[in-house]
Structure formats: C-alpha cells, structure tokens
JSON list of C-alpha atoms in Angstrom, two decimals:
[
{"chain": "A", "resi": 76, "resn": "UNK", "atom": "CA", "xyz": [11.22, -9.31, 15.82]},
{"chain": "A", "resi": 77, "resn": "UNK", "atom": "CA", "xyz": [9.70, -7.32, 18.70]},
{"chain": "A", "resi": 78, "resn": "UNK", "atom": "CA", "xyz": [6.29, -8.19, 20.16]},
{"chain": "A", "resi": 79, "resn": "UNK", "atom": "CA", "xyz": [4.89, -4.90, 18.88]},
{"chain": "A", "resi": 80, "resn": "UNK", "atom": "CA", "xyz": [5.69, -2.78, 15.87]},
{"chain": "A", "resi": 81, "resn": "UNK", "atom": "CA", "xyz": [5.12, 0.81, 14.85]},
{"chain": "A", "resi": 82, "resn": "UNK", "atom": "CA", "xyz": [3.19, 0.56, 11.58]},
{"chain": "A", "resi": 83, "resn": "UNK", "atom": "CA", "xyz": [2.16, 3.01, 8.88]},
{"chain": "A", "resi": 84, "resn": "UNK", "atom": "CA", "xyz": [-0.80, 1.96, 6.70]},
{"chain": "A", "resi": 85, "resn": "UNK", "atom": "CA", "xyz": [-1.18, 4.03, 3.52]},
{"chain": "A", "resi": 86, "resn": "UNK", "atom": "CA", "xyz": [-4.17, 3.93, 1.18]},
{"chain": "A", "resi": 87, "resn": "UNK", "atom": "CA", "xyz": [-6.06, 6.06, -1.33]},
{"chain": "A", "resi": 88, "resn": "UNK", "atom": "CA", "xyz": [-9.04, 7.12, 0.82]},
{"chain": "A", "resi": 89, "resn": "UNK", "atom": "CA", "xyz": [-10.46, 7.21, 4.31]},
{"chain": "A", "resi": 90, "resn": "UNK", "atom": "CA", "xyz": [-13.44, 5.23, 3.04]},
{"chain": "A", "resi": 91, "resn": "UNK", "atom": "CA", "xyz": [-11.08, 2.39, 2.07]},
{"chain": "A", "resi": 92, "resn": "UNK", "atom": "CA", "xyz": [-9.36, 2.62, 5.47]},
{"chain": "A", "resi": 93, "resn": "UNK", "atom": "CA", "xyz": [-12.71, 2.60, 7.25]},
{"chain": "A", "resi": 94, "resn": "UNK", "atom": "CA", "xyz": [-14.20, -0.33, 5.36]},
{"chain": "A", "resi": 95, "resn": "UNK", "atom": "CA", "xyz": [-11.17, -2.52, 4.63]},
{"chain": "A", "resi": 96, "resn": "UNK", "atom": "CA", "xyz": [-8.45, -1.76, 7.17]},
{"chain": "A", "resi": 97, "resn": "UNK", "atom": "CA", "xyz": [-10.10, -0.87, 10.48]},
{"chain": "A", "resi": 98, "resn": "UNK", "atom": "CA", "xyz": [-10.78, -4.44, 11.69]},
{"chain": "A", "resi": 99, "resn": "UNK", "atom": "CA", "xyz": [-7.06, -5.27, 11.38]},
{"chain": "A", "resi": 100, "resn": "UNK", "atom": "CA", "xyz": [-5.98, -1.91, 12.79]},
{"chain": "A", "resi": 101, "resn": "UNK", "atom": "CA", "xyz": [-8.34, -2.23, 15.76]},
{"chain": "A", "resi": 102, "resn": "UNK", "atom": "CA", "xyz": [-6.97, -5.70, 16.49]},
{"chain": "A", "resi": 103, "resn": "UNK", "atom": "CA", "xyz": [-3.38, -4.44, 16.40]},
{"chain": "A", "resi": 104, "resn": "UNK", "atom": "CA", "xyz": [-4.18, -1.41, 18.56]},
{"chain": "A", "resi": 105, "resn": "UNK", "atom": "CA", "xyz": [-5.98, -3.60, 21.12]},
{"chain": "A", "resi": 106, "resn": "UNK", "atom": "CA", "xyz": [-2.83, -5.71, 21.34]},
{"chain": "A", "resi": 107, "resn": "UNK", "atom": "CA", "xyz": [-0.55, -2.74, 22.05]},
{"chain": "A", "resi": 108, "resn": "UNK", "atom": "CA", "xyz": [0.78, -2.06, 18.58]},
{"chain": "A", "resi": 109, "resn": "UNK", "atom": "CA", "xyz": [1.13, 1.46, 17.20]},
{"chain": "A", "resi": 110, "resn": "UNK", "atom": "CA", "xyz": [-0.68, 2.04, 13.89]},
{"chain": "A", "resi": 111, "resn": "UNK", "atom": "CA", "xyz": [-0.92, 5.31, 11.97]},
{"chain": "A", "resi": 112, "resn": "UNK", "atom": "CA", "xyz": [-2.92, 5.76, 8.78]},
{"chain": "A", "resi": 113, "resn": "UNK", "atom": "CA", "xyz": [-2.13, 8.05, 5.85]},
{"chain": "A", "resi": 114, "resn": "UNK", "atom": "CA", "xyz": [-4.58, 8.97, 3.10]},
{"chain": "A", "resi": 115, "resn": "UNK", "atom": "CA", "xyz": [-6.12, 12.02, 1.38]},
{"chain": "A", "resi": 116, "resn": "UNK", "atom": "CA", "xyz": [-8.65, 13.98, 3.40]},
{"chain": "A", "resi": 117, "resn": "UNK", "atom": "CA", "xyz": [-12.27, 13.28, 2.49]},
{"chain": "A", "resi": 118, "resn": "UNK", "atom": "CA", "xyz": [-15.73, 12.97, 4.05]},
{"chain": "A", "resi": 119, "resn": "UNK", "atom": "CA", "xyz": [-14.84, 10.10, 6.43]},
{"chain": "A", "resi": 120, "resn": "UNK", "atom": "CA", "xyz": [-11.58, 11.55, 7.76]},
{"chain": "A", "resi": 121, "resn": "UNK", "atom": "CA", "xyz": [-13.09, 13.61, 10.58]},
{"chain": "A", "resi": 122, "resn": "UNK", "atom": "CA", "xyz": [-15.05, 10.67, 11.98]},
{"chain": "A", "resi": 123, "resn": "UNK", "atom": "CA", "xyz": [-11.87, 8.57, 12.19]},
{"chain": "A", "resi": 124, "resn": "UNK", "atom": "CA", "xyz": [-9.98, 11.40, 13.92]},
{"chain": "A", "resi": 125, "resn": "UNK", "atom": "CA", "xyz": [-12.84, 11.79, 16.44]},
{"chain": "A", "resi": 126, "resn": "UNK", "atom": "CA", "xyz": [-12.60, 8.07, 17.23]},
{"chain": "A", "resi": 127, "resn": "UNK", "atom": "CA", "xyz": [-8.94, 8.56, 18.17]},
{"chain": "A", "resi": 128, "resn": "UNK", "atom": "CA", "xyz": [-7.13, 7.15, 15.15]},
{"chain": "A", "resi": 129, "resn": "UNK", "atom": "CA", "xyz": [-3.88, 8.87, 14.18]},
{"chain": "A", "resi": 130, "resn": "UNK", "atom": "CA", "xyz": [-4.35, 10.12, 10.62]},
{"chain": "A", "resi": 131, "resn": "UNK", "atom": "CA", "xyz": [-1.74, 11.77, 8.42]},
{"chain": "A", "resi": 132, "resn": "UNK", "atom": "CA", "xyz": [-3.21, 13.64, 5.45]},
{"chain": "A", "resi": 133, "resn": "UNK", "atom": "CA", "xyz": [-1.42, 13.10, 2.14]},
{"chain": "A", "resi": 134, "resn": "UNK", "atom": "CA", "xyz": [-2.12, 14.34, -1.38]},
{"chain": "A", "resi": 135, "resn": "UNK", "atom": "CA", "xyz": [-4.94, 12.80, -3.37]},
{"chain": "A", "resi": 136, "resn": "UNK", "atom": "CA", "xyz": [-3.02, 10.62, -5.82]},
{"chain": "A", "resi": 137, "resn": "UNK", "atom": "CA", "xyz": [-4.99, 8.59, -8.32]},
{"chain": "A", "resi": 138, "resn": "UNK", "atom": "CA", "xyz": [-2.92, 9.17, -11.45]},
{"chain": "A", "resi": 139, "resn": "UNK", "atom": "CA", "xyz": [0.63, 9.59, -12.66]},
{"chain": "A", "resi": 140, "resn": "UNK", "atom": "CA", "xyz": [1.57, 13.27, -12.46]},
{"chain": "A", "resi": 141, "resn": "UNK", "atom": "CA", "xyz": [5.22, 14.11, -11.82]},
{"chain": "A", "resi": 142, "resn": "UNK", "atom": "CA", "xyz": [5.01, 17.13, -9.49]},
{"chain": "A", "resi": 143, "resn": "UNK", "atom": "CA", "xyz": [2.14, 15.91, -7.24]},
{"chain": "A", "resi": 144, "resn": "UNK", "atom": "CA", "xyz": [3.66, 12.40, -7.14]},
{"chain": "A", "resi": 145, "resn": "UNK", "atom": "CA", "xyz": [7.08, 13.77, -6.12]},
{"chain": "A", "resi": 146, "resn": "UNK", "atom": "CA", "xyz": [5.46, 15.90, -3.39]},
{"chain": "A", "resi": 147, "resn": "UNK", "atom": "CA", "xyz": [3.72, 12.81, -2.03]},
{"chain": "A", "resi": 148, "resn": "UNK", "atom": "CA", "xyz": [6.96, 10.79, -2.05]},
{"chain": "A", "resi": 149, "resn": "UNK", "atom": "CA", "xyz": [8.75, 13.60, -0.19]},
{"chain": "A", "resi": 150, "resn": "UNK", "atom": "CA", "xyz": [5.97, 13.94, 2.40]},
{"chain": "A", "resi": 151, "resn": "UNK", "atom": "CA", "xyz": [5.88, 10.19, 3.02]},
{"chain": "A", "resi": 152, "resn": "UNK", "atom": "CA", "xyz": [9.68, 10.01, 3.12]},
{"chain": "A", "resi": 153, "resn": "UNK", "atom": "CA", "xyz": [9.82, 12.73, 5.80]},
{"chain": "A", "resi": 154, "resn": "UNK", "atom": "CA", "xyz": [7.04, 11.05, 7.76]},
{"chain": "A", "resi": 155, "resn": "UNK", "atom": "CA", "xyz": [8.74, 7.64, 7.71]},
{"chain": "A", "resi": 156, "resn": "UNK", "atom": "CA", "xyz": [12.10, 9.15, 8.71]},
{"chain": "A", "resi": 157, "resn": "UNK", "atom": "CA", "xyz": [10.55, 11.20, 11.54]},
{"chain": "A", "resi": 158, "resn": "UNK", "atom": "CA", "xyz": [8.29, 8.48, 12.96]},
{"chain": "A", "resi": 159, "resn": "UNK", "atom": "CA", "xyz": [10.77, 5.60, 12.49]},
{"chain": "A", "resi": 160, "resn": "UNK", "atom": "CA", "xyz": [8.15, 3.05, 11.45]},
{"chain": "A", "resi": 161, "resn": "UNK", "atom": "CA", "xyz": [9.08, -0.62, 11.75]},
{"chain": "A", "resi": 162, "resn": "UNK", "atom": "CA", "xyz": [6.73, -1.53, 8.93]},
{"chain": "A", "resi": 163, "resn": "UNK", "atom": "CA", "xyz": [5.16, 0.44, 6.08]},
{"chain": "A", "resi": 164, "resn": "UNK", "atom": "CA", "xyz": [2.13, -1.25, 4.52]},
{"chain": "A", "resi": 165, "resn": "UNK", "atom": "CA", "xyz": [0.63, 0.23, 1.35]},
{"chain": "A", "resi": 166, "resn": "UNK", "atom": "CA", "xyz": [-2.62, -0.46, -0.46]},
{"chain": "A", "resi": 167, "resn": "UNK", "atom": "CA", "xyz": [-4.11, 0.60, -3.79]},
{"chain": "A", "resi": 168, "resn": "UNK", "atom": "CA", "xyz": [-2.36, 1.32, -7.08]},
{"chain": "A", "resi": 169, "resn": "UNK", "atom": "CA", "xyz": [-0.51, 4.59, -7.55]},
{"chain": "A", "resi": 170, "resn": "UNK", "atom": "CA", "xyz": [-0.28, 5.54, -3.87]},
{"chain": "A", "resi": 171, "resn": "UNK", "atom": "CA", "xyz": [1.03, 2.02, -3.20]},
{"chain": "A", "resi": 172, "resn": "UNK", "atom": "CA", "xyz": [3.94, 2.49, -5.61]},
{"chain": "A", "resi": 173, "resn": "UNK", "atom": "CA", "xyz": [4.74, 5.99, -4.29]},
{"chain": "A", "resi": 174, "resn": "UNK", "atom": "CA", "xyz": [4.63, 4.75, -0.70]},
{"chain": "A", "resi": 175, "resn": "UNK", "atom": "CA", "xyz": [7.03, 1.90, -1.41]},
{"chain": "A", "resi": 176, "resn": "UNK", "atom": "CA", "xyz": [9.47, 4.28, -3.13]},
{"chain": "A", "resi": 177, "resn": "UNK", "atom": "CA", "xyz": [9.35, 6.66, -0.14]},
{"chain": "A", "resi": 178, "resn": "UNK", "atom": "CA", "xyz": [9.73, 3.79, 2.33]},
{"chain": "A", "resi": 179, "resn": "UNK", "atom": "CA", "xyz": [12.76, 2.42, 0.50]},
{"chain": "A", "resi": 180, "resn": "UNK", "atom": "CA", "xyz": [14.40, 5.86, 0.32]},
{"chain": "A", "resi": 181, "resn": "UNK", "atom": "CA", "xyz": [13.68, 6.39, 4.05]},
{"chain": "A", "resi": 182, "resn": "UNK", "atom": "CA", "xyz": [15.21, 3.03, 4.96]},
{"chain": "A", "resi": 183, "resn": "UNK", "atom": "CA", "xyz": [12.05, 1.43, 6.36]},
{"chain": "A", "resi": 184, "resn": "UNK", "atom": "CA", "xyz": [13.08, -2.03, 7.61]},
{"chain": "A", "resi": 185, "resn": "UNK", "atom": "CA", "xyz": [9.92, -3.78, 6.33]},
{"chain": "A", "resi": 186, "resn": "UNK", "atom": "CA", "xyz": [7.84, -2.79, 3.31]},
{"chain": "A", "resi": 187, "resn": "UNK", "atom": "CA", "xyz": [4.61, -4.63, 2.54]},
{"chain": "A", "resi": 188, "resn": "UNK", "atom": "CA", "xyz": [2.00, -4.03, -0.15]},
{"chain": "A", "resi": 189, "resn": "UNK", "atom": "CA", "xyz": [-1.46, -5.50, -0.55]},
{"chain": "A", "resi": 190, "resn": "UNK", "atom": "CA", "xyz": [-2.60, -5.63, -4.15]},
{"chain": "A", "resi": 191, "resn": "UNK", "atom": "CA", "xyz": [-6.36, -5.30, -4.30]},
{"chain": "A", "resi": 192, "resn": "UNK", "atom": "CA", "xyz": [-6.24, -6.10, -7.97]},
{"chain": "A", "resi": 193, "resn": "UNK", "atom": "CA", "xyz": [-3.58, -4.83, -10.34]},
{"chain": "A", "resi": 194, "resn": "UNK", "atom": "CA", "xyz": [-3.99, -1.78, -12.55]},
{"chain": "A", "resi": 195, "resn": "UNK", "atom": "CA", "xyz": [-2.87, -3.65, -15.65]},
{"chain": "A", "resi": 196, "resn": "UNK", "atom": "CA", "xyz": [-4.77, -6.42, -17.43]},
{"chain": "A", "resi": 197, "resn": "UNK", "atom": "CA", "xyz": [-4.61, -8.34, -20.68]},
{"chain": "A", "resi": 198, "resn": "UNK", "atom": "CA", "xyz": [-7.29, -6.19, -22.39]},
{"chain": "A", "resi": 199, "resn": "UNK", "atom": "CA", "xyz": [-5.19, -2.99, -22.22]},
{"chain": "A", "resi": 200, "resn": "UNK", "atom": "CA", "xyz": [-3.18, -1.53, -25.03]},
{"chain": "A", "resi": 201, "resn": "UNK", "atom": "CA", "xyz": [0.25, -3.22, -24.84]},
{"chain": "A", "resi": 202, "resn": "UNK", "atom": "CA", "xyz": [2.06, 0.06, -24.16]},
{"chain": "A", "resi": 203, "resn": "UNK", "atom": "CA", "xyz": [-0.21, 0.93, -21.21]},
{"chain": "A", "resi": 204, "resn": "UNK", "atom": "CA", "xyz": [0.03, -2.62, -19.86]},
{"chain": "A", "resi": 205, "resn": "UNK", "atom": "CA", "xyz": [3.84, -2.51, -20.13]},
{"chain": "A", "resi": 206, "resn": "UNK", "atom": "CA", "xyz": [4.02, 0.86, -18.33]},
{"chain": "A", "resi": 207, "resn": "UNK", "atom": "CA", "xyz": [1.93, -0.19, -15.31]},
{"chain": "A", "resi": 208, "resn": "UNK", "atom": "CA", "xyz": [3.42, -3.68, -15.11]},
{"chain": "A", "resi": 209, "resn": "UNK", "atom": "CA", "xyz": [6.92, -2.16, -15.18]},
{"chain": "A", "resi": 210, "resn": "UNK", "atom": "CA", "xyz": [6.00, 0.34, -12.47]},
{"chain": "A", "resi": 211, "resn": "UNK", "atom": "CA", "xyz": [4.70, -2.48, -10.28]},
{"chain": "A", "resi": 212, "resn": "UNK", "atom": "CA", "xyz": [7.80, -4.61, -10.97]},
{"chain": "A", "resi": 213, "resn": "UNK", "atom": "CA", "xyz": [10.02, -1.67, -10.02]},
{"chain": "A", "resi": 214, "resn": "UNK", "atom": "CA", "xyz": [8.16, -1.13, -6.73]},
{"chain": "A", "resi": 215, "resn": "UNK", "atom": "CA", "xyz": [8.30, -4.89, -6.07]},
{"chain": "A", "resi": 216, "resn": "UNK", "atom": "CA", "xyz": [12.11, -4.76, -6.09]},
{"chain": "A", "resi": 217, "resn": "UNK", "atom": "CA", "xyz": [12.08, -3.14, -2.67]},
{"chain": "A", "resi": 218, "resn": "UNK", "atom": "CA", "xyz": [8.93, -4.71, -1.25]},
{"chain": "A", "resi": 219, "resn": "UNK", "atom": "CA", "xyz": [9.38, -7.52, 1.26]},
{"chain": "A", "resi": 220, "resn": "UNK", "atom": "CA", "xyz": [5.93, -9.05, 0.76]},
{"chain": "A", "resi": 221, "resn": "UNK", "atom": "CA", "xyz": [3.16, -8.49, -1.77]},
{"chain": "A", "resi": 222, "resn": "UNK", "atom": "CA", "xyz": [-0.18, -9.85, -0.63]},
{"chain": "A", "resi": 223, "resn": "UNK", "atom": "CA", "xyz": [-2.91, -10.58, -3.14]},
{"chain": "A", "resi": 224, "resn": "UNK", "atom": "CA", "xyz": [-6.54, -10.93, -2.20]},
{"chain": "A", "resi": 225, "resn": "UNK", "atom": "CA", "xyz": [-7.20, -12.83, -5.44]},
{"chain": "A", "resi": 226, "resn": "UNK", "atom": "CA", "xyz": [-5.79, -16.20, -6.53]},
{"chain": "A", "resi": 227, "resn": "UNK", "atom": "CA", "xyz": [-6.20, -15.10, -10.16]},
{"chain": "A", "resi": 228, "resn": "UNK", "atom": "CA", "xyz": [-4.06, -11.99, -9.56]},
{"chain": "A", "resi": 229, "resn": "UNK", "atom": "CA", "xyz": [-1.49, -14.03, -7.65]},
{"chain": "A", "resi": 230, "resn": "UNK", "atom": "CA", "xyz": [-1.16, -16.49, -10.54]},
{"chain": "A", "resi": 231, "resn": "UNK", "atom": "CA", "xyz": [-0.89, -13.63, -13.07]},
{"chain": "A", "resi": 232, "resn": "UNK", "atom": "CA", "xyz": [1.81, -11.96, -10.94]},
{"chain": "A", "resi": 233, "resn": "UNK", "atom": "CA", "xyz": [3.78, -15.22, -10.83]},
{"chain": "A", "resi": 234, "resn": "UNK", "atom": "CA", "xyz": [3.26, -15.93, -14.54]},
{"chain": "A", "resi": 235, "resn": "UNK", "atom": "CA", "xyz": [4.44, -12.44, -15.59]},
{"chain": "A", "resi": 236, "resn": "UNK", "atom": "CA", "xyz": [7.38, -12.41, -13.15]},
{"chain": "A", "resi": 237, "resn": "UNK", "atom": "CA", "xyz": [6.07, -9.37, -11.31]},
{"chain": "A", "resi": 238, "resn": "UNK", "atom": "CA", "xyz": [8.18, -10.32, -8.28]},
{"chain": "A", "resi": 239, "resn": "UNK", "atom": "CA", "xyz": [10.02, -13.34, -6.94]},
{"chain": "A", "resi": 240, "resn": "UNK", "atom": "CA", "xyz": [7.69, -16.16, -5.93]},
{"chain": "A", "resi": 241, "resn": "UNK", "atom": "CA", "xyz": [8.86, -15.85, -2.31]},
{"chain": "A", "resi": 242, "resn": "UNK", "atom": "CA", "xyz": [7.48, -12.30, -2.13]},
{"chain": "A", "resi": 243, "resn": "UNK", "atom": "CA", "xyz": [4.05, -13.12, -3.55]},
{"chain": "A", "resi": 244, "resn": "UNK", "atom": "CA", "xyz": [1.56, -14.43, -0.99]},
{"chain": "A", "resi": 245, "resn": "UNK", "atom": "CA", "xyz": [-2.16, -15.11, -1.10]},
{"chain": "A", "resi": 246, "resn": "UNK", "atom": "CA", "xyz": [-4.06, -13.16, 1.55]},
{"chain": "A", "resi": 247, "resn": "UNK", "atom": "CA", "xyz": [-7.58, -13.81, 0.40]},
{"chain": "A", "resi": 248, "resn": "UNK", "atom": "CA", "xyz": [-10.62, -11.75, 1.08]},
{"chain": "A", "resi": 249, "resn": "UNK", "atom": "CA", "xyz": [-14.35, -11.78, 0.88]},
{"chain": "A", "resi": 250, "resn": "UNK", "atom": "CA", "xyz": [-16.78, -13.84, 2.90]},
{"chain": "A", "resi": 251, "resn": "UNK", "atom": "CA", "xyz": [-16.35, -17.46, 3.97]},
{"chain": "A", "resi": 252, "resn": "UNK", "atom": "CA", "xyz": [-19.71, -18.94, 2.94]}
]
C-alpha cells in the first residue's frame, strides 16, 4: 500500500463532516494525503470551501426514493471513476449504502463504511427491519471494512450476520473520561 492515498469521504451533511470528520481529515491532509468530501450543500458548506477543503456537492438523500437515489449513484460513480480514488469511505445510513454501490460499480479498490448506528432495530415492524437489514447486508457484500462506533451495534451486526466477522471492526467514539 502506498504511503499516501487519494480518499473520498461521503456523508449526509456538511455539519456531520465539520463536527465528526474534520479532525481525521486534517490529520491526513497534514501528512500529505489527498481527501475530498462529498455531501449535500447546506449552511456549513461555504465555510468549509473557504477554508480550502475540496467539496463535491451531491443530492440530499435521507430516504429511499428510486429516481433521486439512482441520480446520486450515477453522480458518485462518475466522480469515483474520474478522480480514481484509492479509498471510498462512507458514513450515515442511506447515503452510505448508495456510496458503496457506486464505489463497487466504479471499481474502487477499497471501500470502507462507518456505521454511526444502524437504521434498523428490534422495536421496528419486522418488514421494515428486514428491508433495512437486507439493504445493509447487500452493501456489506462489497465493503472491505465496516467500522462501528458502538460495541452494542457491533455485537448486533455479528449476531444477525450483517457481514463476515472479519469485516466488522470496533472503532469507538465519544470521550475518554
């Protein structure tokens, strides 16, 4: 593996990028890596652009809707093909699944997802749970690593066979008291 990689980080909002991803991105940039971010345009986007971050605007995807979801997959696919990213790293629910589909279709060599909680849970109607769990299992088929910031979510993912145990890793989060 090379000393530096060209990375695409995809998430659901600039606020999430600003609050959750920037410390990692700043570290990578300071060490000579190339990191682009993709998310829907919102109130924090302009401030990130002014600070010099490379931002790609994508559709605001927070639900399953065939036409908008397909447009997002196509846009991400074209972006990944054009920019030749070494690693595509997605966050959040729906956009995370769409990103991993686009990355697989584009032939991205490494596809990583961080699950900040899963969209499905045991208190849902069984049909809704099955739908979202199946969507996540499908996306996991072509994901190299799935990080979880929660031990409870990691255990649930292992227990429900969301992905192979080798793909599921605990990342952690929060504050070390």
